[in-house]
Short mmCIF file of C-alpha atoms (C1' of nucleotides) in Angstrom, two decimals:
data_model
loop_
_atom_site.label_atom_id
_atom_site.label_comp_id
_atom_site.label_asym_id
_atom_site.label_seq_id
_atom_site.Cartn_x
_atom_site.Cartn_y
_atom_site.Cartn_z
CA UNK T 1 -18.95 51.96 31.32
CA UNK T 2 -19.24 48.24 30.62
CA UNK T 3 -16.19 46.09 30.22
CA UNK T 4 -15.49 43.45 27.62
CA UNK T 5 -16.28 40.40 29.70
CA UNK T 6 -15.00 37.66 27.39
CA UNK T 7 -11.78 39.55 26.84
CA UNK T 8 -11.15 40.14 30.53
CA UNK T 9 -11.89 36.51 31.28
CA UNK T 10 -9.42 35.45 28.62
CA UNK T 11 -6.70 37.71 30.00
CA UNK T 12 -7.67 36.47 33.45
CA UNK T 13 -6.44 33.03 32.44
CA UNK T 14 -2.95 34.49 32.33
CA UNK T 15 -2.76 37.08 35.11
CA UNK T 16 -4.68 38.51 38.06
CA UNK T 17 -6.11 41.99 37.76
CA UNK T 18 -8.06 44.10 40.21
CA UNK T 19 -11.23 45.85 39.10
CA UNK T 20 -9.53 49.11 38.26
CA UNK T 21 -7.03 47.27 36.09
CA UNK T 22 -9.79 45.34 34.38
CA UNK T 23 -11.58 48.57 33.46
CA UNK T 24 -8.35 50.14 32.37
CA UNK T 25 -7.39 47.20 30.17
CA UNK T 26 -10.86 46.94 28.72
CA UNK T 27 -10.84 50.61 27.81
CA UNK T 28 -7.74 50.15 25.67
CA UNK T 29 -9.55 47.91 23.19
CA UNK T 30 -11.86 49.05 20.41
CA UNK T 31 -14.42 46.85 18.69
CA UNK T 32 -14.13 46.25 14.96
CA UNK T 33 -16.63 44.50 12.71
CA UNK T 34 -15.67 42.46 9.66
CA UNK T 35 -17.67 40.77 6.96
CA UNK T 36 -16.84 37.46 5.36
CA UNK T 37 -13.60 37.69 3.37
CA UNK T 38 -12.64 41.04 4.92
CA UNK T 39 -9.08 41.37 6.16
CA UNK T 40 -7.93 42.14 9.69
CA UNK T 41 -4.37 42.34 8.32
CA UNK T 42 -3.00 42.22 4.80
CA UNK T 43 0.34 40.79 3.77
CA UNK T 44 2.85 43.61 3.37
CA UNK T 45 1.21 45.85 5.94
CA UNK T 46 2.63 46.37 9.42
CA UNK T 47 0.45 44.75 12.07
CA UNK T 48 -0.26 47.69 14.38
CA UNK T 49 -3.03 46.07 16.40
CA UNK T 50 -3.46 42.85 18.27
CA UNK T 51 -6.95 41.46 18.42
CA UNK T 52 -9.25 39.35 20.53
CA UNK T 53 -11.86 37.46 18.53
CA UNK T 54 -15.24 38.05 20.13
CA UNK T 55 -17.17 36.22 17.43
CA UNK T 56 -16.34 34.65 14.09
CA UNK T 57 -13.58 32.75 12.39
CA UNK T 58 -10.31 33.82 10.80
CA UNK T 59 -7.59 32.20 8.78
CA UNK T 60 -3.92 33.09 8.59
CA UNK T 61 -2.57 32.79 5.09
CA UNK T 62 0.16 33.92 2.77
CA UNK T 63 0.78 33.98 -0.95
CA UNK T 64 3.82 32.03 -2.00
CA UNK T 65 6.20 33.22 -4.71
CA UNK T 66 4.46 30.79 -7.03
CA UNK T 67 1.21 32.64 -6.40
CA UNK T 68 -0.27 29.83 -4.36
CA UNK T 69 -2.48 30.77 -1.43
CA UNK T 70 -1.40 28.86 1.67
CA UNK T 71 -3.56 28.66 4.79
CA UNK T 72 -1.29 28.57 7.84
CA UNK T 73 -3.77 28.42 10.69
CA UNK T 74 -7.24 29.23 11.89
CA UNK T 75 -8.50 31.28 14.80
CA UNK T 76 -11.90 31.43 16.44
CA UNK T 77 -13.94 33.00 19.21
CA UNK T 78 -12.08 33.84 22.44
CA UNK T 79 -8.65 33.57 20.87
CA UNK T 80 -6.10 36.33 20.48
CA UNK T 81 -4.82 37.20 17.04
CA UNK T 82 -2.17 39.24 15.29
CA UNK T 83 0.91 38.66 13.25
CA UNK T 84 3.16 38.66 16.25
CA UNK T 85 6.45 39.08 14.45
CA UNK T 86 5.15 42.07 12.47
CA UNK T 87 3.46 43.49 15.54
CA UNK T 88 6.60 43.22 17.64
CA UNK T 89 9.15 44.80 15.37
CA UNK T 90 6.92 46.80 13.03
CA UNK T 91 8.10 44.86 10.02
CA UNK T 92 5.83 44.25 7.03
CA UNK T 93 3.72 41.21 7.67
CA UNK T 94 4.52 38.06 5.73
CA UNK T 95 0.97 36.81 6.06
CA UNK T 96 -2.59 38.00 6.04
CA UNK T 97 -5.36 37.55 8.54
CA UNK T 98 -8.68 37.09 6.80
CA UNK T 99 -12.12 36.69 8.31
CA UNK T 100 -13.89 33.71 6.79
CA UNK T 101 -17.08 34.40 8.70
CA UNK T 102 -18.67 37.65 9.83
CA UNK T 103 -16.30 38.47 12.68
CA UNK T 104 -16.05 40.86 15.60
CA UNK T 105 -12.61 41.66 16.92
CA UNK T 106 -11.57 43.72 19.94
CA UNK T 107 -8.39 45.46 18.85
CA UNK T 108 -5.58 47.03 20.84
CA UNK T 109 -2.80 49.15 19.44
CA UNK T 110 0.86 48.40 20.02
CA UNK T 111 1.15 51.55 22.12
CA UNK T 112 -1.79 50.63 24.30
CA UNK T 113 -0.43 47.14 24.80
CA UNK T 114 2.79 48.71 26.06
CA UNK T 115 0.59 50.59 28.54
CA UNK T 116 -0.69 47.26 29.82
CA UNK T 117 2.86 46.03 30.14
CA UNK T 118 3.93 49.11 32.09
CA UNK T 119 0.83 50.13 34.07
CA UNK T 120 -0.78 46.84 35.00
CA UNK T 121 1.00 45.09 37.87
CA UNK T 122 1.33 41.77 36.05
CA UNK T 123 1.27 43.32 32.60
CA UNK T 124 4.78 42.33 31.67
CA UNK T 125 4.03 38.83 32.83
CA UNK T 126 0.95 38.78 30.61
CA UNK T 127 3.10 39.67 27.62
CA UNK T 128 5.46 36.87 28.47
CA UNK T 129 2.72 34.30 29.02
CA UNK T 130 0.80 35.14 25.88
CA UNK T 131 4.02 34.82 23.93
CA UNK T 132 4.81 31.53 25.59
CA UNK T 133 1.37 30.33 24.64
CA UNK T 134 1.81 31.34 21.01
CA UNK T 135 5.19 29.65 21.08
CA UNK T 136 3.74 26.37 22.25
CA UNK T 137 1.15 26.55 19.48
CA UNK T 138 3.86 27.08 16.90
CA UNK T 139 5.98 24.26 18.28
CA UNK T 140 3.08 21.88 18.16
CA UNK T 141 2.59 22.65 14.52
CA UNK T 142 6.25 22.13 13.72
CA UNK T 143 6.17 18.80 15.51
CA UNK T 144 3.08 17.79 13.62
CA UNK T 145 4.67 18.56 10.31
CA UNK T 146 7.78 16.63 11.18
CA UNK T 147 6.10 13.65 12.64
CA UNK T 148 2.94 13.16 10.65
CA UNK T 149 1.88 12.26 7.15
CA UNK T 150 -0.84 14.39 5.53
CA UNK T 151 -3.44 11.82 6.47
CA UNK T 152 -2.45 12.03 10.13
CA UNK T 153 -2.36 15.80 10.00
CA UNK T 154 -5.90 15.78 8.66
CA UNK T 155 -7.05 13.43 11.39
CA UNK T 156 -5.31 15.61 13.91
CA UNK T 157 -7.11 18.65 12.55
CA UNK T 158 -10.58 17.15 12.71
CA UNK T 159 -9.91 15.81 16.18
CA UNK T 160 -8.55 19.10 17.45
CA UNK T 161 -11.21 21.28 15.86
CA UNK T 162 -14.29 19.10 15.42
CA UNK T 163 -16.48 22.20 15.50
CA UNK T 164 -14.49 24.00 12.85
CA UNK T 165 -14.70 21.29 10.23
CA UNK T 166 -18.19 22.35 9.21
CA UNK T 167 -17.30 26.03 9.15
CA UNK T 168 -14.24 25.84 6.93
CA UNK T 169 -14.19 25.08 3.16
CA UNK T 170 -12.30 21.96 2.09
CA UNK T 171 -9.75 23.90 0.07
CA UNK T 172 -8.71 25.89 3.13
CA UNK T 173 -8.45 22.67 5.11
CA UNK T 174 -6.42 20.94 2.39
CA UNK T 175 -4.09 23.91 2.23
CA UNK T 176 -3.77 23.88 6.00
CA UNK T 177 -3.04 20.15 5.99
CA UNK T 178 -0.42 20.74 3.33
CA UNK T 179 -1.90 18.96 0.33
CA UNK T 180 -3.94 19.87 -2.74
CA UNK T 181 -7.72 19.44 -2.82
CA UNK T 182 -7.66 16.22 -4.91
CA UNK T 183 -5.30 14.68 -2.42
CA UNK T 184 -7.48 15.64 0.53
CA UNK T 185 -10.40 14.04 -1.29
CA UNK T 186 -8.40 10.86 -1.66
CA UNK T 187 -7.50 10.97 2.01
CA UNK T 188 -11.11 11.45 3.02
CA UNK T 189 -12.13 8.58 0.76
CA UNK T 190 -9.48 6.30 2.25
CA UNK T 191 -10.62 7.17 5.75
CA UNK T 192 -14.30 6.55 4.99
CA UNK T 193 -13.69 3.01 3.76
CA UNK Z 1 34.58 36.33 40.96
CA UNK Z 2 34.57 36.29 37.16
CA UNK Z 3 31.37 36.55 35.21
CA UNK Z 4 30.32 34.54 32.18
CA UNK Z 5 31.09 37.13 29.53
CA UNK Z 6 29.49 35.48 26.52
CA UNK Z 7 26.36 34.77 28.47
CA UNK Z 8 26.06 38.30 29.82
CA UNK Z 9 26.63 39.70 26.34
CA UNK Z 10 23.91 37.46 24.96
CA UNK Z 11 21.44 38.55 27.62
CA UNK Z 12 22.58 42.10 26.98
CA UNK Z 13 21.09 41.84 23.52
CA UNK Z 14 17.69 41.68 25.16
CA UNK Z 15 17.86 43.92 28.23
CA UNK Z 16 20.09 46.39 30.07
CA UNK Z 17 21.69 45.33 33.32
CA UNK Z 18 23.94 47.22 35.72
CA UNK Z 19 27.10 45.59 37.00
CA UNK Z 20 25.51 44.26 40.15
CA UNK Z 21 22.76 42.64 38.11
CA UNK Z 22 25.29 41.17 35.73
CA UNK Z 23 27.16 39.53 38.58
CA UNK Z 24 23.94 38.36 40.14
CA UNK Z 25 22.67 36.84 36.90
CA UNK Z 26 26.00 35.24 36.14
CA UNK Z 27 26.11 33.64 39.57
CA UNK Z 28 22.84 31.83 38.93
CA UNK Z 29 24.34 29.73 36.15
CA UNK Z 30 26.48 26.64 36.58
CA UNK Z 31 28.78 25.23 33.94
CA UNK Z 32 28.19 21.72 32.65
CA UNK Z 33 30.42 19.69 30.33
CA UNK Z 34 29.14 17.15 27.84
CA UNK Z 35 30.85 14.71 25.53
CA UNK Z 36 29.73 13.84 22.05
CA UNK Z 37 26.36 12.03 22.13
CA UNK Z 38 25.70 12.98 25.76
CA UNK Z 39 22.27 14.32 26.57
CA UNK Z 40 21.40 17.69 28.07
CA UNK Z 41 17.80 16.53 28.25
CA UNK Z 42 16.15 13.20 27.56
CA UNK Z 43 12.67 12.66 26.20
CA UNK Z 44 10.30 11.89 29.06
CA UNK Z 45 12.24 13.90 31.62
CA UNK Z 46 11.10 17.27 32.87
CA UNK Z 47 13.36 20.05 31.63
CA UNK Z 48 14.41 21.72 34.89
CA UNK Z 49 17.22 23.83 33.50
CA UNK Z 50 17.62 26.25 30.67
CA UNK Z 51 21.03 26.45 29.10
CA UNK Z 52 23.37 28.79 27.29
CA UNK Z 53 25.68 27.03 24.87
CA UNK Z 54 29.22 28.28 25.51
CA UNK Z 55 30.83 25.87 23.10
CA UNK Z 56 29.69 22.96 20.98
CA UNK Z 57 26.70 21.82 18.99
CA UNK Z 58 23.40 20.26 19.95
CA UNK Z 59 20.45 18.74 18.19
CA UNK Z 60 16.84 18.58 19.27
CA UNK Z 61 15.24 15.29 18.41
CA UNK Z 62 12.42 12.96 19.27
CA UNK Z 63 11.56 9.34 18.69
CA UNK Z 64 8.34 8.85 16.80
CA UNK Z 65 5.86 6.09 17.63
CA UNK Z 66 7.30 4.20 14.69
CA UNK Z 67 10.70 4.31 16.39
CA UNK Z 68 12.14 6.74 13.90
CA UNK Z 69 14.61 9.32 15.21
CA UNK Z 70 13.61 12.77 13.99
CA UNK Z 71 15.97 15.75 14.24
CA UNK Z 72 13.91 18.87 14.88
CA UNK Z 73 16.57 21.56 15.06
CA UNK Z 74 20.16 22.38 15.87
CA UNK Z 75 21.73 24.79 18.33
CA UNK Z 76 25.23 26.15 18.55
CA UNK Z 77 27.56 28.42 20.49
CA UNK Z 78 25.99 31.53 22.05
CA UNK Z 79 22.45 30.26 21.72
CA UNK Z 80 20.04 29.50 24.53
CA UNK Z 81 18.55 26.06 24.80
CA UNK Z 82 15.91 24.09 26.65
CA UNK Z 83 12.66 22.41 25.91
CA UNK Z 84 10.63 25.49 26.64
CA UNK Z 85 7.24 23.82 26.92
CA UNK Z 86 8.58 21.25 29.39
CA UNK Z 87 10.56 23.90 31.25
CA UNK Z 88 7.55 26.19 31.60
CA UNK Z 89 4.94 23.80 32.89
CA UNK Z 90 7.14 21.01 34.25
CA UNK Z 91 5.61 18.49 31.87
CA UNK Z 92 7.62 15.54 30.56
CA UNK Z 93 9.63 16.61 27.56
CA UNK Z 94 8.50 15.37 24.16
CA UNK Z 95 11.98 15.70 22.76
CA UNK Z 96 15.61 15.24 23.68
CA UNK Z 97 18.52 17.62 23.51
CA UNK Z 98 21.68 15.79 22.52
CA UNK Z 99 25.20 17.15 22.18
CA UNK Z 100 26.67 16.14 18.85
CA UNK Z 101 30.04 17.68 19.66
CA UNK Z 102 31.87 18.09 22.96
CA UNK Z 103 29.75 20.84 24.45
CA UNK Z 104 29.85 23.25 27.36
CA UNK Z 105 26.56 24.60 28.63
CA UNK Z 106 25.87 27.20 31.30
CA UNK Z 107 22.72 26.01 33.00
CA UNK Z 108 20.16 27.83 35.11
CA UNK Z 109 17.38 26.21 37.11
CA UNK Z 110 13.75 27.17 36.72
CA UNK Z 111 13.79 28.64 40.23
CA UNK Z 112 16.84 30.77 39.54
CA UNK Z 113 15.32 32.03 36.30
CA UNK Z 114 12.31 33.14 38.30
CA UNK Z 115 14.79 35.06 40.46
CA UNK Z 116 15.97 36.89 37.35
CA UNK Z 117 12.37 37.66 36.46
CA UNK Z 118 11.66 39.04 39.91
CA UNK Z 119 14.93 40.59 41.08
CA UNK Z 120 16.43 42.05 37.91
CA UNK Z 121 14.78 45.30 36.86
CA UNK Z 122 14.12 44.20 33.31
CA UNK Z 123 14.00 40.50 34.16
CA UNK Z 124 10.38 40.00 33.27
CA UNK Z 125 11.05 41.76 29.99
CA UNK Z 126 13.94 39.41 29.33
CA UNK Z 127 11.61 36.45 29.77
CA UNK Z 128 9.18 37.98 27.34
CA UNK Z 129 11.81 38.82 24.75
CA UNK Z 130 13.52 35.46 24.84
CA UNK Z 131 10.14 33.82 24.38
CA UNK Z 132 9.30 36.15 21.52
CA UNK Z 133 12.58 35.22 19.93
CA UNK Z 134 11.94 31.50 20.28
CA UNK Z 135 8.48 32.09 18.89
CA UNK Z 136 9.83 33.77 15.78
CA UNK Z 137 12.21 30.89 15.25
CA UNK Z 138 9.37 28.39 15.48
CA UNK Z 139 7.20 30.43 13.13
CA UNK Z 140 9.93 30.60 10.56
CA UNK Z 141 10.22 26.84 10.59
CA UNK Z 142 6.50 26.39 10.19
CA UNK Z 143 6.52 28.77 7.24
CA UNK Z 144 9.40 26.93 5.69
CA UNK Z 145 7.65 23.63 5.96
CA UNK Z 146 4.48 24.98 4.48
CA UNK Z 147 6.08 26.86 1.66
CA UNK Z 148 9.02 24.79 0.60
CA UNK Z 149 9.78 21.46 -1.00
CA UNK Z 150 12.49 19.31 0.59
CA UNK Z 151 15.00 20.60 -1.95
CA UNK Z 152 14.26 24.19 -0.98
CA UNK Z 153 14.39 23.35 2.70
CA UNK Z 154 17.82 21.84 2.18
CA UNK Z 155 19.00 24.92 0.29
CA UNK Z 156 17.57 27.05 3.04
CA UNK Z 157 19.46 25.04 5.63
CA UNK Z 158 22.84 25.30 3.93
CA UNK Z 159 22.31 29.01 3.32
CA UNK Z 160 21.22 29.68 6.90
CA UNK Z 161 23.90 27.55 8.55
CA UNK Z 162 26.83 27.39 6.11
CA UNK Z 163 29.20 26.75 9.00
CA UNK Z 164 27.14 23.90 10.42
CA UNK Z 165 27.02 21.85 7.24
CA UNK Z 166 30.48 20.46 7.88
CA UNK Z 167 29.81 19.76 11.52
CA UNK Z 168 26.60 17.77 11.14
CA UNK Z 169 26.28 14.23 9.68
CA UNK Z 170 24.16 13.87 6.55
CA UNK Z 171 21.60 11.67 8.25
CA UNK Z 172 20.86 14.33 10.84
CA UNK Z 173 20.54 16.89 8.08
CA UNK Z 174 18.25 14.68 6.02
CA UNK Z 175 16.08 14.08 9.05
CA UNK Z 176 16.02 17.80 9.77
CA UNK Z 177 15.06 18.54 6.15
CA UNK Z 178 12.33 15.96 6.43
CA UNK Z 179 13.50 13.28 4.03
CA UNK Z 180 15.40 9.98 4.21
CA UNK Z 181 19.13 9.80 3.49
CA UNK Z 182 18.75 8.37 -0.04
CA UNK Z 183 16.46 11.23 -0.92
CA UNK Z 184 18.88 13.82 0.40
CA UNK Z 185 21.57 12.18 -1.72
CA UNK Z 186 19.36 12.56 -4.78
CA UNK Z 187 18.69 16.19 -3.89
CA UNK Z 188 22.40 16.88 -3.50
CA UNK Z 189 23.07 15.16 -6.80
CA UNK Z 190 20.38 17.21 -8.58
CA UNK Z 191 21.81 20.40 -7.14
CA UNK Z 192 25.37 19.58 -8.16
CA UNK Z 193 24.47 19.08 -11.81
"C1'" DT Q 1 -36.70 28.81 -9.94
"C1'" DA Q 2 -33.14 28.89 -13.32
"C1'" DA Q 3 -28.58 30.19 -14.55
"C1'" DA Q 4 -24.08 31.12 -13.12
"C1'" DT Q 5 -20.52 30.49 -10.15
"C1'" DT Q 6 -18.02 28.15 -6.79
"C1'" DT Q 7 -16.65 24.01 -4.60
"C1'" DA Q 8 -15.78 18.96 -4.18
"C1'" DT Q 9 -14.82 14.76 -6.28
"C1'" DT Q 10 -12.93 11.68 -9.61
"C1'" DA Q 11 -9.86 9.92 -13.33
"C1'" DA Q 12 -5.34 9.41 -15.88
"C1'" DC Q 13 -0.86 10.31 -15.96
"C1'" DC Q 14 3.52 12.14 -13.94
"C1'" DT Q 15 7.00 12.98 -10.40
"C1'" DG Q 16 9.54 12.72 -6.28
"C1'" DG Q 17 10.35 10.45 -2.01
"C1'" DG Q 18 10.21 5.81 0.60
"C1'" DT Q 19 12.10 1.14 0.99
"C1'" DG Q 20 15.43 -2.46 1.00
"C1'" DA Q 21 19.64 -3.83 -0.48
"C1'" DA Q 22 24.23 -3.45 -2.34
"C1'" DC Q 23 28.42 -1.07 -2.70
"C1'" DG Q 24 32.27 1.80 -1.58
"C1'" DA Q 25 34.45 5.21 1.38
"C1'" DA Q 26 35.69 6.98 5.61
"C1'" DC Q 27 36.57 6.24 10.21
"C1'" DC Q 28 37.52 3.83 14.02
"C1'" DG Q 29 39.97 0.34 17.51
"C1'" DG Q 30 43.11 -3.21 18.00
"C1'" DC N 1 48.21 -1.64 9.13
"C1'" DC N 2 44.22 -4.36 9.05
"C1'" DG N 3 39.30 -5.66 10.06
"C1'" DG N 4 35.02 -3.91 11.49
"C1'" DT N 5 31.79 -0.55 11.85
"C1'" DT N 6 29.54 3.52 10.34
"C1'" DC N 7 28.21 6.52 6.80
"C1'" DG N 8 26.99 8.18 2.18
"C1'" DT N 9 25.55 6.97 -2.31
"C1'" DT N 10 23.25 4.38 -5.79
"C1'" DC N 11 19.89 1.07 -7.80
"C1'" DA N 12 15.19 -0.92 -8.66
"C1'" DC N 13 10.74 -0.92 -7.41
"C1'" DC N 14 6.63 0.97 -5.11
"C1'" DC N 15 3.38 4.41 -3.60
"C1'" DA N 16 1.31 8.88 -2.30
"C1'" DG N 17 0.62 13.32 -3.74
"C1'" DG N 18 0.78 16.76 -7.79
"C1'" DT N 19 -1.25 18.13 -12.12
"C1'" DT N 20 -4.69 18.79 -15.42
"C1'" DA N 21 -9.07 18.27 -16.81
"C1'" DA N 22 -13.75 16.61 -16.60
"C1'" DT N 23 -17.75 16.12 -13.94
"C1'" DA N 24 -20.90 16.53 -10.20
"C1'" DA N 25 -22.64 18.89 -6.27
"C1'" DA N 26 -23.54 22.91 -3.69
"C1'" DT N 27 -24.10 27.69 -3.33
"C1'" DT N 28 -25.14 32.30 -5.14
"C1'" DT N 29 -27.33 35.45 -7.80
"C1'" DA N 30 -30.54 37.11 -10.94
#
DNA sequence: TAAATTTATTAACCTGGGTGAACGAACCGG
DNA sequence: CCGGTTCGTTCACCCAGGTTAATAAATTTA
């Protein structure tokens, strides 16, 4: 039985596992295939699986009361994904996870993740570290929104994700940056002069 | 030897502890007193202690490159505090924690927190849960900044912290909401009409 | 390839927040 | 109780982003 190498490597950045644990952990994930615009999670549903992105590109988004579609973040190959708050307390998710490229995700159920926490020696530590990591990500975004103007946020985006810029439509980027498409065009024009 | 009741109750919201564990945990914290405008943590320092606010009020803030003082969040009685990212990886803190009232904080060193993780039965779980909690807080703020106009963020603030509104100067609130004082005045005027 | 659709840019006008300064109120310390 | 500082509000002006709509470019589909 082959193991999911990329996944195990990714978890290996957080904790040590022996071979038996690696096989065990790997066996708890199932592979899921998505086409462009398919959803890994829809707003209103409970997020019952966490995922590891083997291949592809996702965006986190939600629909505001006004009906506006807001892109909150992106995720790509070798990153973990889920709506953590929904996943943790089984509450309806406030945001969707949509694949914006053909995407392959290794998914693990809440119950199976608890098995990792309880059966793997450093499983509980893994849960803590992955959460800490997600926390740092969130904090960085808060800081960026407090400290930066839209123009700086855009620059920050293209510097942080130079490879993603080509793979993501402008209107998702503008939404992510926090402005409307005409404004992002103006920003891009300003920057090119 | 008396234990820190509020603290133990707060931790008790996350995990179960027997009496011996409660005493042990309590003994790892030391009480620190701060006057108004004193700092629990200064930008640039490594955050070597996490704290539990027994009494008082703090604000998280940072100084932008432009020199502007930005208030990122507030914390009050019975809440935990630290700069988690600095605390976790011993990196220089990007933000300060300032007491804006006379404040009493029960502090625990990084090393002693590791003792909780390792010696208390559900210690590792506590670390995970407290991080999850901080994560949810951060996520909520990100969502708020994406979804809301300054006016809505202000309304959200006074609804979420009705008791804090009297205790916090306007210019900290305006900074927290993400606008300048004159703009917050205009918002307040609009809302009162 | 042509037509249809989607996406990106541009223009004109509007709105809300930033800036700098003035004013008054509240809060200190002497 | 007074003088000084700090704090909140208001004013006038400016600017960046929002809005709507038109247009152009790119992508899809037939």
